[in-house]
């Protein structure tokens, strides 16, 4: 009897220790759905998928079935070595390069200009003076904007800073940004004293003469951002922002200006993959890389490689469906994959826009409110 009474008392104590919690519904489902942009959600989901595929299979693309590979990849070429193979920086330049300015030696020009500024005695307003500025041909929209009390900042330009060129900036992704940022996506730049919008290219930050194009802004390494913009002399800090659908600006990356160099080559790589169908010692029949005999003959001079480190080349096409006989420097394994690297130089698009809309002030979202909890 004593044991039963002890068990009952312990159960009562456990019941007393338990706390009940009721969660009140702060936002109804229909109100929540009204705040969700389904089109933006679909686009973001697709970008997450593309970023994940790029991490798992870097630069790999599917060979199209409706277009001949020799037509789809006609601007690409094969390289014996990405690091040592020559590439002329003046070859096949776009028409936009006729609109930009290029220095023979940017570093020496910068040193000379800064030296002249230190040695020259310039007459003008000194630090701490109050001055009146008279500016002509100002748009009415700008005047109305500054009438609302917005601050006005004025800067003097160094020689050549009114000219357009190709700017290269080293940036690192901000830890607070987790959404994928794709190359050629419109971003807001704060470069030195300038602010503008543009769609940049991303590339690896290396000391070689060719720099591999990156499809996404990665978080594990610094990248170089290439864009058409007015010339700016370093040092100059760089901030990259992205305008959200609600009008707010979110910080994407931070860095500094690297150089003003139109000859810096950004090389895009695509990787075509094939499956070893039949393996005979160092010979193999590969399929699914191409789907026509003409494509096999077109890409025959390009070197092959495998994910397990083998090197090889195409011997001859077999049939008319894209099968090909290939020779390698060692025996292939059945689970190996045959790859072909193709390269082309890419250039930024002329998307420079000096007009940047003001960010919307931060407002607490009703969707993100924490449900009310009653503890008893």
Short mmCIF file of C-alpha atoms in Angstrom, two decimals:
data_model
loop_
_atom_site.label_atom_id
_atom_site.label_comp_id
_atom_site.label_asym_id
_atom_site.label_seq_id
_atom_site.Cartn_x
_atom_site.Cartn_y
_atom_site.Cartn_z
CA UNK A 1 0.00 0.00 0.00
CA UNK A 2 2.81 2.37 0.84
CA UNK A 3 4.43 1.71 -2.55
CA UNK A 4 1.15 2.44 -4.37
CA UNK A 5 0.69 5.71 -2.48
CA UNK A 6 4.28 6.73 -3.31
CA UNK A 7 3.66 5.99 -7.02
CA UNK A 8 0.47 8.06 -7.00
CA UNK A 9 2.20 10.99 -5.29
CA UNK A 10 5.11 10.88 -7.81
CA UNK A 11 2.64 10.91 -10.73
CA UNK A 12 0.85 13.91 -9.20
CA UNK A 13 4.20 15.74 -8.84
CA UNK A 14 5.05 15.03 -12.51
CA UNK A 15 1.66 16.37 -13.57
CA UNK A 16 2.24 19.50 -11.50
CA UNK A 17 5.68 20.01 -13.10
CA UNK A 18 4.25 19.85 -16.65
CA UNK A 19 3.40 23.22 -18.19
CA UNK A 20 0.76 23.80 -20.81
CA UNK A 21 1.47 26.08 -23.77
CA UNK A 22 -1.02 27.56 -26.20
CA UNK A 23 0.12 29.27 -29.37
CA UNK A 24 -2.12 32.00 -30.70
CA UNK A 25 -2.42 32.46 -34.44
CA UNK A 26 -0.90 35.87 -35.24
CA UNK A 27 -1.30 35.83 -39.01
CA UNK A 28 -3.96 33.91 -40.91
CA UNK A 29 -2.93 31.67 -43.77
CA UNK A 30 -4.71 33.76 -46.37
CA UNK A 31 -3.01 36.94 -45.11
CA UNK A 32 0.35 35.18 -45.22
CA UNK A 33 -0.21 34.03 -48.80
CA UNK A 34 -1.04 37.59 -49.87
CA UNK A 35 2.48 38.66 -48.88
CA UNK A 36 4.17 35.86 -50.88
CA UNK A 37 5.24 36.55 -54.46
CA UNK A 38 4.83 33.20 -56.20
CA UNK A 39 6.74 34.27 -59.31
CA UNK A 40 9.70 35.45 -57.23
CA UNK A 41 9.59 32.20 -55.24
CA UNK A 42 9.77 30.15 -58.45
CA UNK A 43 12.72 32.17 -59.76
CA UNK A 44 14.58 31.84 -56.47
CA UNK A 45 13.97 28.08 -56.39
CA UNK A 46 15.37 27.76 -59.91
CA UNK A 47 18.47 29.76 -58.92
CA UNK A 48 19.02 27.51 -55.89
CA UNK A 49 18.82 24.45 -58.16
CA UNK A 50 21.29 25.94 -60.64
CA UNK A 51 23.72 26.87 -57.87
CA UNK A 52 23.52 23.36 -56.43
CA UNK A 53 24.11 21.76 -59.84
CA UNK A 54 27.08 24.06 -60.41
CA UNK A 55 28.61 22.90 -57.11
CA UNK A 56 28.10 19.22 -57.93
CA UNK A 57 29.02 19.35 -61.64
CA UNK A 58 31.14 22.46 -62.30
CA UNK A 59 30.68 23.90 -65.81
CA UNK A 60 29.02 20.73 -67.14
CA UNK A 61 26.33 21.28 -69.77
CA UNK A 62 24.12 18.91 -71.74
CA UNK A 63 24.80 18.59 -75.44
CA UNK A 64 21.66 19.87 -77.23
CA UNK A 65 19.69 17.46 -79.39
CA UNK A 66 17.83 20.04 -81.50
CA UNK A 67 20.94 22.03 -82.49
CA UNK A 68 24.22 20.65 -83.81
CA UNK A 69 27.02 20.88 -81.26
CA UNK A 70 29.35 22.41 -83.86
CA UNK A 71 26.81 25.27 -84.20
CA UNK A 72 25.93 25.64 -80.52
CA UNK A 73 29.61 25.76 -79.45
CA UNK A 74 31.09 27.38 -82.54
CA UNK A 75 32.59 30.26 -80.52
CA UNK A 76 34.40 27.87 -78.19
CA UNK A 77 37.85 26.36 -78.62
CA UNK A 78 39.93 23.65 -77.01
CA UNK A 79 43.11 24.40 -75.05
CA UNK A 80 46.02 22.09 -74.40
CA UNK A 81 46.58 23.84 -71.07
CA UNK A 82 44.39 26.55 -69.57
CA UNK A 83 47.41 28.01 -67.76
CA UNK A 84 50.06 28.00 -70.51
CA UNK A 85 48.21 27.99 -73.84
CA UNK A 86 48.40 31.39 -75.62
CA UNK A 87 45.37 33.63 -76.11
CA UNK A 88 45.51 37.01 -77.85
CA UNK A 89 43.82 39.66 -75.64
CA UNK A 90 43.05 41.81 -78.73
CA UNK A 91 41.21 39.03 -80.57
CA UNK A 92 37.49 39.37 -81.44
CA UNK A 93 36.81 42.39 -79.24
CA UNK A 94 33.17 43.59 -78.96
CA UNK A 95 31.97 46.91 -80.34
CA UNK A 96 31.69 48.32 -76.82
CA UNK A 97 35.50 48.34 -76.61
CA UNK A 98 35.50 51.19 -79.13
CA UNK A 99 33.75 53.35 -76.51
CA UNK A 100 36.20 52.84 -73.64
CA UNK A 101 39.58 54.27 -72.66
CA UNK A 102 42.66 52.11 -72.04
CA UNK A 103 45.95 53.02 -70.34
CA UNK A 104 49.28 51.89 -71.68
CA UNK A 105 50.39 51.45 -68.07
CA UNK A 106 47.70 52.08 -65.46
CA UNK A 107 50.04 51.79 -62.46
CA UNK A 108 52.53 54.36 -63.79
CA UNK A 109 49.73 56.75 -64.77
CA UNK A 110 48.26 56.57 -61.28
CA UNK A 111 51.66 57.26 -59.66
CA UNK A 112 52.31 60.20 -61.97
CA UNK A 113 48.91 61.82 -61.30
CA UNK A 114 49.22 61.47 -57.53
CA UNK A 115 52.77 62.84 -57.65
CA UNK A 116 51.65 65.89 -59.62
CA UNK A 117 48.87 66.56 -57.13
CA UNK A 118 51.33 66.60 -54.22
CA UNK A 119 53.86 68.82 -55.99
CA UNK A 120 51.41 71.29 -57.58
CA UNK A 121 50.18 74.32 -55.64
CA UNK A 122 46.50 74.61 -56.49
CA UNK A 123 44.63 77.80 -55.68
CA UNK A 124 41.16 77.30 -54.30
CA UNK A 125 39.07 76.72 -51.22
CA UNK A 126 40.87 75.35 -48.21
CA UNK A 127 39.62 72.87 -45.67
CA UNK A 128 36.89 74.34 -43.46
CA UNK A 129 35.78 77.09 -45.87
CA UNK A 130 32.12 77.63 -46.71
CA UNK A 131 31.61 77.99 -50.46
CA UNK A 132 28.69 78.48 -52.86
CA UNK A 133 28.39 76.17 -55.87
CA UNK A 134 26.68 77.23 -59.10
CA UNK A 135 25.67 74.22 -61.22
CA UNK A 136 23.98 74.63 -64.61
CA UNK A 137 21.65 72.34 -66.54
CA UNK A 138 20.44 70.40 -63.50
CA UNK A 139 17.36 68.19 -64.10
CA UNK A 140 14.18 69.25 -62.29
CA UNK A 141 13.85 65.83 -60.66
CA UNK A 142 17.25 66.26 -59.00
CA UNK A 143 16.32 69.71 -57.70
CA UNK A 144 13.04 68.44 -56.23
CA UNK A 145 14.86 65.55 -54.59
CA UNK A 146 17.37 67.77 -52.80
CA UNK A 147 14.64 70.20 -51.75
CA UNK A 148 13.37 67.49 -49.41
CA UNK A 149 16.49 67.87 -47.29
CA UNK A 150 18.71 65.17 -48.76
CA UNK A 151 22.44 65.88 -48.36
CA UNK A 152 24.49 66.93 -51.37
CA UNK A 153 28.06 65.70 -51.76
CA UNK A 154 30.42 67.21 -54.35
CA UNK A 155 33.69 65.67 -55.54
CA UNK A 156 36.49 66.82 -57.78
CA UNK A 157 37.61 64.40 -60.48
CA UNK A 158 41.17 63.43 -61.24
CA UNK A 159 42.38 63.34 -64.86
CA UNK A 160 40.66 60.61 -66.94
CA UNK A 161 38.01 59.91 -64.26
CA UNK A 162 35.24 61.16 -66.56
CA UNK A 163 36.05 58.42 -69.12
CA UNK A 164 34.61 54.91 -69.31
CA UNK A 165 36.69 51.75 -69.08
CA UNK A 166 36.64 48.20 -67.67
CA UNK A 167 36.94 48.08 -63.88
CA UNK A 168 38.04 44.96 -61.99
CA UNK A 169 37.16 44.70 -58.29
CA UNK A 170 38.07 42.03 -55.75
CA UNK A 171 35.07 41.19 -53.55
CA UNK A 172 34.13 38.62 -50.93
CA UNK A 173 30.58 37.52 -50.29
CA UNK A 174 29.04 38.96 -47.14
CA UNK A 175 28.28 36.32 -44.47
CA UNK A 176 24.78 37.71 -43.99
CA UNK A 177 23.83 37.02 -47.61
CA UNK A 178 22.66 33.45 -48.25
CA UNK A 179 20.67 33.81 -51.47
CA UNK A 180 22.44 32.80 -54.71
CA UNK A 181 23.84 35.67 -56.76
CA UNK A 182 24.23 34.80 -60.44
CA UNK A 183 26.65 36.42 -62.87
CA UNK A 184 25.20 39.14 -65.13
CA UNK A 185 22.55 39.87 -62.49
CA UNK A 186 21.91 43.57 -61.87
CA UNK A 187 23.65 44.83 -58.73
CA UNK A 188 24.15 48.23 -57.12
CA UNK A 189 27.78 49.33 -56.84
CA UNK A 190 29.28 51.70 -54.29
CA UNK A 191 32.78 52.16 -55.72
CA UNK A 192 34.68 54.94 -53.98
CA UNK A 193 32.51 58.07 -54.17
CA UNK A 194 30.42 56.73 -57.09
CA UNK A 195 27.20 54.79 -57.01
CA UNK A 196 25.73 53.04 -60.06
CA UNK A 197 23.89 49.97 -61.33
CA UNK A 198 25.43 47.34 -63.60
CA UNK A 199 25.41 43.62 -64.45
CA UNK A 200 28.92 42.29 -63.72
CA UNK A 201 30.93 39.19 -64.56
CA UNK A 202 32.50 37.00 -61.87
CA UNK A 203 35.91 35.38 -62.31
CA UNK A 204 38.61 33.72 -60.23
CA UNK A 205 41.25 35.91 -58.58
CA UNK A 206 44.51 34.41 -59.86
CA UNK A 207 47.92 35.62 -61.05
CA UNK A 208 47.63 33.99 -64.49
CA UNK A 209 46.89 35.74 -67.79
CA UNK A 210 43.53 33.93 -68.13
CA UNK A 211 40.88 33.88 -65.43
CA UNK A 212 38.08 31.33 -65.26
CA UNK A 213 34.52 32.66 -65.37
CA UNK A 214 32.34 31.87 -62.34
CA UNK A 215 28.59 31.47 -62.78
CA UNK A 216 27.74 32.29 -59.14
CA UNK A 217 29.22 34.42 -56.37
CA UNK A 218 30.79 31.88 -54.04
CA UNK A 219 31.18 32.19 -50.29
CA UNK A 220 34.43 30.24 -49.89
CA UNK A 221 36.78 32.46 -51.93
CA UNK A 222 37.25 36.00 -53.17
CA UNK A 223 36.25 36.71 -56.76
CA UNK A 224 36.94 39.49 -59.25
CA UNK A 225 33.97 41.51 -60.49
CA UNK A 226 34.34 42.96 -64.00
CA UNK A 227 32.09 45.77 -65.24
CA UNK A 228 31.98 48.82 -67.53
CA UNK A 229 32.17 51.94 -65.36
CA UNK A 230 33.86 55.36 -65.12
CA UNK A 231 37.58 55.24 -64.39
CA UNK A 232 38.45 55.39 -60.70
CA UNK A 233 41.93 55.35 -59.21
CA UNK A 234 42.57 53.07 -56.25
CA UNK A 235 42.47 52.89 -53.31
CA UNK A 236 38.69 52.71 -53.42
CA UNK A 237 36.41 50.53 -51.33
CA UNK A 238 33.62 48.58 -53.02
CA UNK A 239 30.18 47.58 -51.71
CA UNK A 240 27.75 45.48 -53.72
CA UNK A 241 24.02 45.66 -52.99
CA UNK A 242 21.04 43.88 -54.45
CA UNK A 243 17.64 45.55 -54.71
CA UNK A 244 14.89 43.32 -53.36
CA UNK A 245 11.34 43.15 -54.64
CA UNK A 246 10.18 45.31 -51.72
CA UNK A 247 12.59 48.11 -52.66
CA UNK A 248 15.12 47.49 -49.90
CA UNK A 249 18.85 47.10 -50.59
CA UNK A 250 20.61 44.06 -49.14
CA UNK A 251 24.40 43.89 -48.86
CA UNK A 252 25.84 41.14 -51.08
CA UNK A 253 29.63 41.55 -51.05
CA UNK A 254 32.44 43.86 -49.94
CA UNK A 255 35.89 44.48 -51.38
CA UNK A 256 38.15 46.97 -53.12
CA UNK A 257 39.09 48.18 -56.59
CA UNK A 258 41.79 46.02 -58.19
CA UNK A 259 42.60 47.61 -61.54
CA UNK A 260 41.33 49.36 -64.66
CA UNK A 261 42.33 46.86 -67.35
CA UNK A 262 40.27 45.96 -70.45
CA UNK A 263 42.89 43.32 -71.38
CA UNK A 264 42.10 41.14 -68.36
CA UNK A 265 40.69 38.01 -69.99
CA UNK A 266 37.68 36.25 -68.44
CA UNK A 267 37.39 32.78 -69.98
CA UNK A 268 34.16 30.79 -69.79
CA UNK A 269 34.44 27.01 -69.73
CA UNK A 270 31.85 24.42 -70.71
CA UNK A 271 32.35 20.72 -70.11
CA UNK A 272 30.73 18.11 -72.38
CA UNK A 273 30.39 14.66 -70.84
CA UNK A 274 30.15 11.20 -72.37
CA UNK A 275 29.75 7.62 -71.16
CA UNK A 276 32.23 4.80 -71.99
CA UNK A 277 30.03 2.26 -73.76
CA UNK A 278 32.60 -0.47 -74.54
CA UNK A 279 36.08 -0.66 -73.02
CA UNK A 280 39.03 -2.45 -74.65
CA UNK A 281 42.23 -1.94 -72.62
CA UNK A 282 43.26 1.63 -73.63
CA UNK A 283 40.52 1.97 -76.26
CA UNK A 284 36.87 2.76 -75.54
CA UNK A 285 33.67 3.50 -77.41
CA UNK A 286 32.08 6.67 -75.98
CA UNK A 287 28.48 7.78 -76.49
CA UNK A 288 26.12 10.59 -75.41
CA UNK A 289 28.78 13.31 -75.83
CA UNK A 290 27.65 13.98 -79.41
CA UNK A 291 24.67 12.84 -81.46
CA UNK A 292 25.92 13.11 -85.04
CA UNK A 293 28.92 11.98 -87.05
CA UNK A 294 29.67 15.54 -88.20
CA UNK A 295 29.97 16.79 -84.60
CA UNK A 296 32.47 14.04 -83.77
CA UNK A 297 34.65 15.01 -86.73
CA UNK A 298 34.38 18.72 -85.86
CA UNK A 299 35.63 18.26 -82.28
CA UNK A 300 38.15 15.51 -83.09
CA UNK A 301 41.26 17.73 -82.49
CA UNK A 302 40.16 18.61 -78.92
CA UNK A 303 41.77 16.62 -76.11
CA UNK A 304 39.66 14.40 -73.84
CA UNK A 305 40.01 13.78 -70.13
CA UNK A 306 38.21 11.71 -67.51
CA UNK A 307 37.15 12.37 -63.94
CA UNK A 308 39.66 9.74 -62.81
CA UNK A 309 42.60 11.55 -64.43
CA UNK A 310 43.00 9.81 -67.81
CA UNK A 311 43.94 11.71 -70.96
CA UNK A 312 42.94 10.79 -74.49
CA UNK A 313 41.71 11.85 -77.91
CA UNK A 314 39.09 10.89 -80.51
CA UNK A 315 40.23 8.27 -83.05
CA UNK A 316 37.23 8.09 -85.38
CA UNK A 317 33.41 8.26 -85.39
CA UNK A 318 31.34 5.06 -85.38
CA UNK A 319 28.03 5.14 -87.21
CA UNK A 320 25.87 8.23 -87.55
CA UNK A 321 24.50 8.64 -83.98
CA UNK A 322 27.51 10.23 -82.30
CA UNK A 323 29.35 7.12 -81.08
CA UNK A 324 33.13 7.49 -81.30
CA UNK A 325 36.22 5.39 -80.76
CA UNK A 326 38.64 7.02 -78.31
CA UNK A 327 42.18 6.25 -77.19
CA UNK A 328 43.47 6.94 -73.66
CA UNK A 329 46.78 6.80 -71.80
CA UNK A 330 45.49 4.02 -69.54
CA UNK A 331 42.64 1.60 -69.05
CA UNK A 332 39.27 3.18 -68.28
CA UNK A 333 36.94 2.00 -65.56
CA UNK A 334 33.29 1.42 -66.31
CA UNK A 335 32.19 4.01 -63.73
CA UNK A 336 34.45 6.73 -65.19
CA UNK A 337 33.14 9.70 -67.19
CA UNK A 338 34.73 11.12 -70.34
CA UNK A 339 34.90 14.92 -70.49
CA UNK A 340 35.79 17.56 -73.07
CA UNK A 341 36.69 21.14 -72.04
CA UNK A 342 35.77 24.02 -74.35
CA UNK A 343 36.60 27.69 -73.73
CA UNK A 344 35.60 31.13 -74.97
CA UNK A 345 36.28 34.66 -73.81
CA UNK A 346 33.33 36.58 -72.36
CA UNK A 347 32.86 40.32 -71.92
CA UNK A 348 30.59 42.33 -69.62
CA UNK A 349 27.46 43.90 -71.04
CA UNK A 350 27.12 47.69 -71.26
CA UNK A 351 24.53 48.02 -68.50
CA UNK A 352 26.03 50.97 -66.62
CA UNK A 353 23.30 53.18 -65.14
CA UNK A 354 24.24 56.10 -62.85
CA UNK A 355 20.67 56.37 -61.56
CA UNK A 356 20.15 54.33 -58.39
CA UNK A 357 16.75 54.43 -56.65
CA UNK A 358 16.82 55.23 -52.98
CA UNK A 359 16.32 52.17 -50.76
CA UNK A 360 13.02 51.80 -48.97
CA UNK A 361 13.41 52.26 -45.18
CA UNK A 362 13.41 49.04 -43.21
CA UNK A 363 9.94 48.11 -41.97
CA UNK A 364 9.10 45.27 -39.64
CA UNK A 365 7.28 42.58 -41.62
CA UNK A 366 3.97 41.26 -40.37
CA UNK A 367 4.81 37.81 -41.68
CA UNK A 368 7.91 37.48 -39.54
CA UNK A 369 6.14 38.27 -36.28
CA UNK A 370 6.63 35.61 -33.63
CA UNK A 371 3.40 33.87 -32.54
CA UNK A 372 2.16 34.85 -29.10
CA UNK A 373 2.66 32.18 -26.46
CA UNK A 374 0.81 31.87 -23.17
CA UNK A 375 2.75 29.97 -20.54
CA UNK A 376 0.77 28.51 -17.71
#
